[in-house]
Amino acid sequence: MNDPRAAQLAANLAAVEDRITTACVAGGRKREDVTLIVVTKTYPASDVRLLAELGVRNVAENRDQDAARKAAECAGLPLSWHFVGQLQTNKARSVVRYADHVHSVDRLRLAGALSGAATAAGRELGCLVQVALDAESGARGERGGVAPEEVGEVADAIAAADGLRLDGVMTVAPLAGAYAGQPRAAFDRLMEISARLRETHPAANMVSAGMSQDLEHAVAAGATHVRVGTAVLGVRPRLR
Ligand SMILES: *Cc1c(COP(=O)(O)O)cnc(C)c1O
């Protein structure tokens, strides 16, 4: 490999693969039961292209403007695009053009906007309910997400909406509250919420949890999808 960036991404990817495999072995899980989603936010489309060449099949973005541009530049590559950021309803129409999954559905109005946009585009969009484990009932988390008590209501709305498919739940380990610094406990709680959800929506079995710092805890808890940015692409140039 002559391109130094390609070599760097390959090495980072191999290290992350190793961590996921080790965590799977430790937890008695099959490697193929955990999907790696590489979070490419702030990095250029050229990196996305290299990742695709290295075998990555799932990428995630958290800002519609960047994501829309990159997805267009990477059209034709065998990639699934995941949207993982806080989303305004007026971006729904753009997001459904390229996203296969939105992990950050956290209110009825957003589900409604995504449904309208997906239906108009003739697409089916996979949706995950983002859970804010540190949010009080009736409030949203600082980084988005619904309080655990409200997951059912948002999930039912997604399941009933045209153009949307309820795929599961997502969380970001909280920085504040009872779960601060306790990623394993946070992810165990998410698994309980997922189990409860699957009682009424058995197909909604995606559990999106774990990032560069805590992916082992997420795999141990039972996550089906880990979202890894920094450990593959490097420390992001700008904080977002
Ligand atoms: C940026 C981001 C990630 C990846 O975080 P890293 O620490 O860089 O691995 C995962 N999930 C969400 C929602 C993000 O915004």
mmCIF file of C-alpha atoms and ligand atoms in Angstrom:
data_model
loop_
_atom_site.group_PDB
_atom_site.id
_atom_site.type_symbol
_atom_site.label_atom_id
_atom_site.label_comp_id
_atom_site.label_asym_id
_atom_site.label_seq_id
_atom_site.Cartn_x
_atom_site.Cartn_y
_atom_site.Cartn_z
ATOM 1 C CA MET A 1 0.000 0.000 0.000
ATOM 2 C CA ASN A 2 1.743 3.180 -1.171
ATOM 3 C CA ASP A 3 -0.767 5.729 0.046
ATOM 4 C CA PRO A 4 0.275 6.528 3.639
ATOM 5 C CA ARG A 5 -3.282 7.464 4.616
ATOM 6 C CA ALA A 6 -4.550 4.124 3.325
ATOM 7 C CA ALA A 7 -1.854 2.324 5.298
ATOM 8 C CA GLN A 8 -2.743 4.255 8.446
ATOM 9 C CA LEU A 9 -6.464 3.556 8.080
ATOM 10 C CA ALA A 10 -5.739 -0.117 7.418
ATOM 11 C CA ALA A 11 -3.630 -0.367 10.580
ATOM 12 C CA ASN A 12 -6.204 1.463 12.705
ATOM 13 C CA LEU A 13 -9.000 -0.640 11.290
ATOM 14 C CA ALA A 14 -7.078 -3.833 12.034
ATOM 15 C CA ALA A 15 -6.557 -2.694 15.632
ATOM 16 C CA VAL A 16 -10.268 -1.934 16.056
ATOM 17 C CA GLU A 17 -11.167 -5.277 14.460
ATOM 18 C CA ASP A 18 -8.872 -6.922 16.991
ATOM 19 C CA ARG A 19 -10.563 -5.143 19.886
ATOM 20 C CA ILE A 20 -14.016 -6.153 18.689
ATOM 21 C CA THR A 21 -12.945 -9.765 18.151
ATOM 22 C CA THR A 22 -11.302 -9.942 21.577
ATOM 23 C CA ALA A 23 -14.432 -8.491 23.198
ATOM 24 C CA CYS A 24 -16.608 -10.999 21.326
ATOM 25 C CA VAL A 25 -14.451 -13.908 22.462
ATOM 26 C CA ALA A 26 -14.494 -12.629 26.060
ATOM 27 C CA GLY A 27 -18.266 -12.322 25.974
ATOM 28 C CA GLY A 28 -18.931 -15.597 24.188
ATOM 29 C CA ARG A 29 -20.367 -13.775 21.191
ATOM 30 C CA LYS A 30 -19.904 -14.386 17.494
ATOM 31 C CA ARG A 31 -17.910 -11.744 15.649
ATOM 32 C CA GLU A 32 -20.550 -11.538 12.941
ATOM 33 C CA ASP A 33 -23.165 -10.547 15.520
ATOM 34 C CA VAL A 34 -21.442 -7.180 15.988
ATOM 35 C CA THR A 35 -21.373 -4.688 13.120
ATOM 36 C CA LEU A 36 -18.699 -2.013 12.971
ATOM 37 C CA ILE A 37 -19.951 1.384 11.853
ATOM 38 C CA VAL A 38 -17.102 3.799 11.143
ATOM 39 C CA VAL A 39 -18.007 7.374 12.081
ATOM 40 C CA THR A 40 -16.427 9.508 9.362
ATOM 41 C CA LYS A 41 -17.651 12.936 10.532
ATOM 42 C CA THR A 42 -15.197 15.796 9.867
ATOM 43 C CA TYR A 43 -13.103 13.530 7.604
ATOM 44 C CA PRO A 44 -13.143 13.859 3.798
ATOM 45 C CA ALA A 45 -14.900 11.699 1.242
ATOM 46 C CA SER A 46 -11.480 10.426 0.176
ATOM 47 C CA ASP A 47 -11.194 8.684 3.554
ATOM 48 C CA VAL A 48 -14.637 7.168 3.118
ATOM 49 C CA ARG A 49 -13.521 5.830 -0.242
ATOM 50 C CA LEU A 50 -10.362 4.300 1.263
ATOM 51 C CA LEU A 51 -12.408 2.725 4.043
ATOM 52 C CA ALA A 52 -14.736 1.181 1.483
ATOM 53 C CA GLU A 53 -11.703 -0.252 -0.319
ATOM 54 C CA LEU A 54 -10.544 -1.697 3.008
ATOM 55 C CA GLY A 55 -13.829 -3.530 3.389
ATOM 56 C CA VAL A 56 -15.834 -1.142 5.568
ATOM 57 C CA ARG A 57 -19.519 -1.388 4.650
ATOM 58 C CA ASN A 58 -21.136 0.922 7.222
ATOM 59 C CA VAL A 59 -20.307 4.581 7.787
ATOM 60 C CA ALA A 60 -21.927 7.219 9.980
ATOM 61 C CA GLU A 61 -22.207 10.979 9.959
ATOM 62 C CA ASN A 62 -23.734 13.461 12.396
ATOM 63 C CA ARG A 63 -24.348 16.578 10.269
ATOM 64 C CA ASP A 64 -26.663 16.547 7.315
ATOM 65 C CA GLN A 65 -24.794 19.110 5.247
ATOM 66 C CA ASP A 66 -21.494 17.209 5.398
ATOM 67 C CA ALA A 67 -23.159 13.834 5.096
ATOM 68 C CA ALA A 68 -25.213 14.759 2.031
ATOM 69 C CA ARG A 69 -22.125 16.012 0.223
ATOM 70 C CA LYS A 70 -19.971 13.021 1.120
ATOM 71 C CA ALA A 71 -22.665 10.497 0.294
ATOM 72 C CA ALA A 72 -23.038 12.141 -3.131
ATOM 73 C CA GLU A 73 -19.256 12.022 -3.676
ATOM 74 C CA CYS A 74 -19.249 8.357 -2.659
ATOM 75 C CA ALA A 75 -22.255 7.306 -4.698
ATOM 76 C CA GLY A 76 -21.765 3.865 -6.167
ATOM 77 C CA LEU A 77 -19.633 2.532 -3.317
ATOM 78 C CA PRO A 78 -21.103 -0.466 -1.482
ATOM 79 C CA LEU A 79 -21.816 1.501 1.716
ATOM 80 C CA SER A 80 -24.710 1.851 4.116
ATOM 81 C CA TRP A 81 -25.017 5.344 5.568
ATOM 82 C CA HIS A 82 -26.068 5.848 9.170
ATOM 83 C CA PHE A 83 -27.136 9.196 10.559
ATOM 84 C CA VAL A 84 -26.220 9.483 14.254
ATOM 85 C CA GLY A 85 -26.492 13.191 15.114
ATOM 86 C CA GLN A 86 -29.195 15.416 16.448
ATOM 87 C CA LEU A 87 -31.550 16.091 13.603
ATOM 88 C CA GLN A 88 -33.841 19.020 12.874
ATOM 89 C CA THR A 89 -37.132 18.213 11.218
ATOM 90 C CA ASN A 90 -36.312 20.506 8.282
ATOM 91 C CA LYS A 91 -33.374 18.217 7.400
ATOM 92 C CA ALA A 92 -35.546 15.117 7.112
ATOM 93 C CA ARG A 93 -35.990 15.467 3.372
ATOM 94 C CA SER A 94 -32.259 15.624 2.775
ATOM 95 C CA VAL A 95 -31.376 12.793 5.159
ATOM 96 C CA VAL A 96 -33.754 10.256 3.607
ATOM 97 C CA ARG A 97 -32.014 10.699 0.250
ATOM 98 C CA TYR A 98 -28.813 9.011 1.428
ATOM 99 C CA ALA A 99 -29.349 7.489 4.877
ATOM 100 C CA ASP A 100 -30.255 3.856 5.341
ATOM 101 C CA HIS A 101 -30.589 4.251 9.111
ATOM 102 C CA VAL A 102 -31.209 7.153 11.458
ATOM 103 C CA HIS A 103 -30.017 6.280 14.984
ATOM 104 C CA SER A 104 -31.158 9.484 16.604
ATOM 105 C CA VAL A 105 -34.939 9.539 16.431
ATOM 106 C CA ASP A 106 -35.983 11.090 19.720
ATOM 107 C CA ARG A 107 -39.349 12.784 19.283
ATOM 108 C CA LEU A 108 -42.687 12.264 17.620
ATOM 109 C CA ARG A 109 -42.356 15.333 15.413
ATOM 110 C CA LEU A 110 -39.091 14.035 13.963
ATOM 111 C CA ALA A 111 -40.617 10.609 13.314
ATOM 112 C CA GLY A 112 -43.455 12.375 11.499
ATOM 113 C CA ALA A 113 -41.069 14.457 9.382
ATOM 114 C CA LEU A 114 -38.951 11.424 8.477
ATOM 115 C CA SER A 115 -42.071 9.455 7.593
ATOM 116 C CA GLY A 116 -43.340 12.170 5.273
ATOM 117 C CA ALA A 117 -39.936 12.535 3.623
ATOM 118 C CA ALA A 118 -39.347 8.785 3.232
ATOM 119 C CA THR A 119 -42.802 8.255 1.784
ATOM 120 C CA ALA A 120 -42.343 11.110 -0.685
ATOM 121 C CA ALA A 121 -38.966 9.654 -1.714
ATOM 122 C CA GLY A 122 -40.396 6.165 -2.048
ATOM 123 C CA ARG A 123 -37.884 4.842 0.473
ATOM 124 C CA GLU A 124 -38.014 2.786 3.647
ATOM 125 C CA LEU A 125 -35.839 4.260 6.384
ATOM 126 C CA GLY A 126 -34.557 2.213 9.311
ATOM 127 C CA CYS A 127 -35.026 4.102 12.572
ATOM 128 C CA LEU A 128 -33.574 3.650 16.036
ATOM 129 C CA VAL A 129 -34.903 5.399 19.103
ATOM 130 C CA GLN A 130 -32.104 7.319 20.784
ATOM 131 C CA VAL A 131 -32.258 6.866 24.541
ATOM 132 C CA ALA A 132 -30.865 9.504 26.908
ATOM 133 C CA LEU A 133 -30.085 7.516 30.031
ATOM 134 C CA ASP A 134 -29.517 10.736 31.953
ATOM 135 C CA ALA A 135 -32.760 12.476 30.905
ATOM 136 C CA GLU A 136 -35.656 12.959 33.256
ATOM 137 C CA SER A 137 -39.061 11.914 32.061
ATOM 138 C CA GLY A 138 -40.473 14.619 29.778
ATOM 139 C CA ALA A 139 -37.059 16.081 28.924
ATOM 140 C CA ARG A 140 -34.520 15.365 26.208
ATOM 141 C CA GLY A 141 -30.862 14.618 26.862
ATOM 142 C CA GLU A 142 -28.200 17.228 26.228
ATOM 143 C CA ARG A 143 -26.919 15.189 23.285
ATOM 144 C CA GLY A 144 -30.424 14.277 22.164
ATOM 145 C CA GLY A 145 -32.402 11.211 23.083
ATOM 146 C CA VAL A 146 -35.619 10.484 24.945
ATOM 147 C CA ALA A 147 -35.920 9.525 28.574
ATOM 148 C CA PRO A 148 -36.202 5.737 29.032
ATOM 149 C CA GLU A 149 -39.896 5.997 29.988
ATOM 150 C CA GLU A 150 -40.732 7.553 26.612
ATOM 151 C CA VAL A 151 -39.010 5.020 24.361
ATOM 152 C CA GLY A 152 -42.218 3.031 23.900
ATOM 153 C CA GLU A 153 -44.224 5.990 22.705
ATOM 154 C CA VAL A 154 -41.651 7.055 20.095
ATOM 155 C CA ALA A 155 -41.096 3.432 19.033
ATOM 156 C CA ASP A 156 -44.817 2.829 18.523
ATOM 157 C CA ALA A 157 -45.050 5.985 16.420
ATOM 158 C CA ILE A 158 -42.145 4.868 14.217
ATOM 159 C CA ALA A 159 -43.573 1.363 13.831
ATOM 160 C CA ALA A 160 -46.929 2.802 12.764
ATOM 161 C CA ALA A 161 -45.468 5.381 10.359
ATOM 162 C CA ASP A 162 -45.421 4.902 6.603
ATOM 163 C CA GLY A 163 -41.925 4.767 5.146
ATOM 164 C CA LEU A 164 -40.247 3.970 8.475
ATOM 165 C CA ARG A 165 -39.059 0.668 9.917
ATOM 166 C CA LEU A 166 -38.413 0.389 13.643
ATOM 167 C CA ASP A 167 -34.961 -1.184 13.930
ATOM 168 C CA GLY A 168 -33.991 -0.745 17.586
ATOM 169 C CA VAL A 169 -32.376 1.559 20.115
ATOM 170 C CA MET A 170 -29.227 3.653 20.381
ATOM 171 C CA THR A 171 -27.440 5.436 23.177
ATOM 172 C CA VAL A 172 -24.318 7.430 23.943
ATOM 173 C CA ALA A 173 -22.841 6.649 27.374
ATOM 174 C CA PRO A 174 -23.850 9.649 29.503
ATOM 175 C CA LEU A 175 -21.254 12.111 30.785
ATOM 176 C CA ALA A 176 -23.503 13.216 33.649
ATOM 177 C CA GLY A 177 -25.975 11.636 36.021
ATOM 178 C CA ALA A 178 -25.995 8.207 37.616
ATOM 179 C CA TYR A 179 -24.294 6.538 34.631
ATOM 180 C CA ALA A 180 -21.413 9.005 34.255
ATOM 181 C CA GLY A 181 -18.195 7.011 34.059
ATOM 182 C CA GLN A 182 -20.198 3.741 34.155
ATOM 183 C CA PRO A 183 -20.422 2.689 30.500
ATOM 184 C CA ARG A 184 -21.066 -0.988 31.276
ATOM 185 C CA ALA A 185 -23.974 -0.149 33.568
ATOM 186 C CA ALA A 186 -25.317 2.285 30.974
ATOM 187 C CA PHE A 187 -25.154 -0.318 28.207
ATOM 188 C CA ASP A 188 -26.735 -2.973 30.453
ATOM 189 C CA ARG A 189 -29.593 -0.541 31.023
ATOM 190 C CA LEU A 190 -29.913 -0.013 27.262
ATOM 191 C CA MET A 191 -30.104 -3.805 26.816
ATOM 192 C CA GLU A 192 -32.991 -3.933 29.315
ATOM 193 C CA ILE A 193 -34.759 -1.209 27.359
ATOM 194 C CA SER A 194 -34.122 -3.152 24.157
ATOM 195 C CA ALA A 195 -35.490 -6.372 25.660
ATOM 196 C CA ARG A 196 -38.627 -4.543 26.785
ATOM 197 C CA LEU A 197 -39.049 -3.020 23.317
ATOM 198 C CA ARG A 198 -38.674 -6.414 21.632
ATOM 199 C CA GLU A 199 -41.597 -7.782 23.647
ATOM 200 C CA THR A 200 -43.884 -5.675 21.465
ATOM 201 C CA HIS A 201 -41.588 -5.148 18.425
ATOM 202 C CA PRO A 202 -39.590 -8.386 18.049
ATOM 203 C CA ALA A 203 -37.864 -7.313 14.834
ATOM 204 C CA ALA A 204 -36.436 -4.147 16.425
ATOM 205 C CA ASN A 205 -33.254 -5.923 17.462
ATOM 206 C CA MET A 206 -30.527 -3.394 16.665
ATOM 207 C CA VAL A 207 -28.669 -2.127 19.724
ATOM 208 C CA SER A 208 -26.324 0.701 18.749
ATOM 209 C CA ALA A 209 -23.868 1.466 21.541
ATOM 210 C CA GLY A 210 -20.175 1.889 22.125
ATOM 211 C CA MET A 211 -17.633 4.256 20.617
ATOM 212 C CA SER A 212 -13.808 4.341 20.454
ATOM 213 C CA GLN A 213 -13.387 4.548 24.233
ATOM 214 C CA ASP A 214 -15.991 2.068 25.392
ATOM 215 C CA LEU A 215 -16.696 -0.409 22.600
ATOM 216 C CA GLU A 216 -15.588 -3.368 24.744
ATOM 217 C CA HIS A 217 -18.240 -2.529 27.332
ATOM 218 C CA ALA A 218 -20.865 -2.283 24.605
ATOM 219 C CA VAL A 219 -19.926 -5.654 23.092
ATOM 220 C CA ALA A 220 -19.898 -7.226 26.569
ATOM 221 C CA ALA A 221 -23.375 -5.872 27.255
ATOM 222 C CA GLY A 222 -24.733 -7.189 23.949
ATOM 223 C CA ALA A 223 -24.592 -4.318 21.448
ATOM 224 C CA THR A 224 -25.180 -5.327 17.836
ATOM 225 C CA HIS A 225 -23.634 -2.164 16.357
ATOM 226 C CA VAL A 226 -20.641 -0.143 17.567
ATOM 227 C CA ARG A 227 -19.963 3.365 16.231
ATOM 228 C CA VAL A 228 -16.243 4.042 16.060
ATOM 229 C CA GLY A 229 -14.661 7.271 14.826
ATOM 230 C CA THR A 230 -11.417 8.376 16.485
ATOM 231 C CA ALA A 231 -9.890 4.901 16.792
ATOM 232 C CA VAL A 232 -10.114 4.414 13.024
ATOM 233 C CA LEU A 233 -9.649 7.907 11.584
ATOM 234 C CA GLY A 234 -7.663 9.684 14.279
ATOM 235 C CA VAL A 235 -8.478 12.502 16.663
ATOM 236 C CA ARG A 236 -10.879 14.846 14.931
ATOM 237 C CA PRO A 237 -9.401 18.170 13.805
ATOM 238 C CA ARG A 238 -12.371 20.162 15.117
ATOM 239 C CA LEU A 239 -14.617 19.483 18.057
ATOM 240 C CA ARG A 240 -18.232 19.074 17.094
HETATM 241 C C1 LIG B 1 -18.713 10.983 16.948
HETATM 242 C C2 LIG B 1 -19.669 9.944 17.369
HETATM 243 C C3 LIG B 1 -19.252 8.609 17.575
HETATM 244 C C4 LIG B 1 -17.812 8.162 17.441
HETATM 245 O O1 LIG B 1 -17.080 8.637 18.529
HETATM 246 P P1 LIG B 1 -15.522 8.284 18.703
HETATM 247 O O2 LIG B 1 -15.274 8.564 20.128
HETATM 248 O O3 LIG B 1 -14.780 9.176 17.787
HETATM 249 O O4 LIG B 1 -15.361 6.845 18.361
HETATM 250 C C5 LIG B 1 -20.224 7.693 17.914
HETATM 251 N N1 LIG B 1 -21.520 8.039 18.069
HETATM 252 C C6 LIG B 1 -21.946 9.292 17.885
HETATM 253 C C7 LIG B 1 -23.389 9.605 18.081
HETATM 254 C C8 LIG B 1 -21.047 10.290 17.542
HETATM 255 O O5 LIG B 1 -21.475 11.544 17.370
#
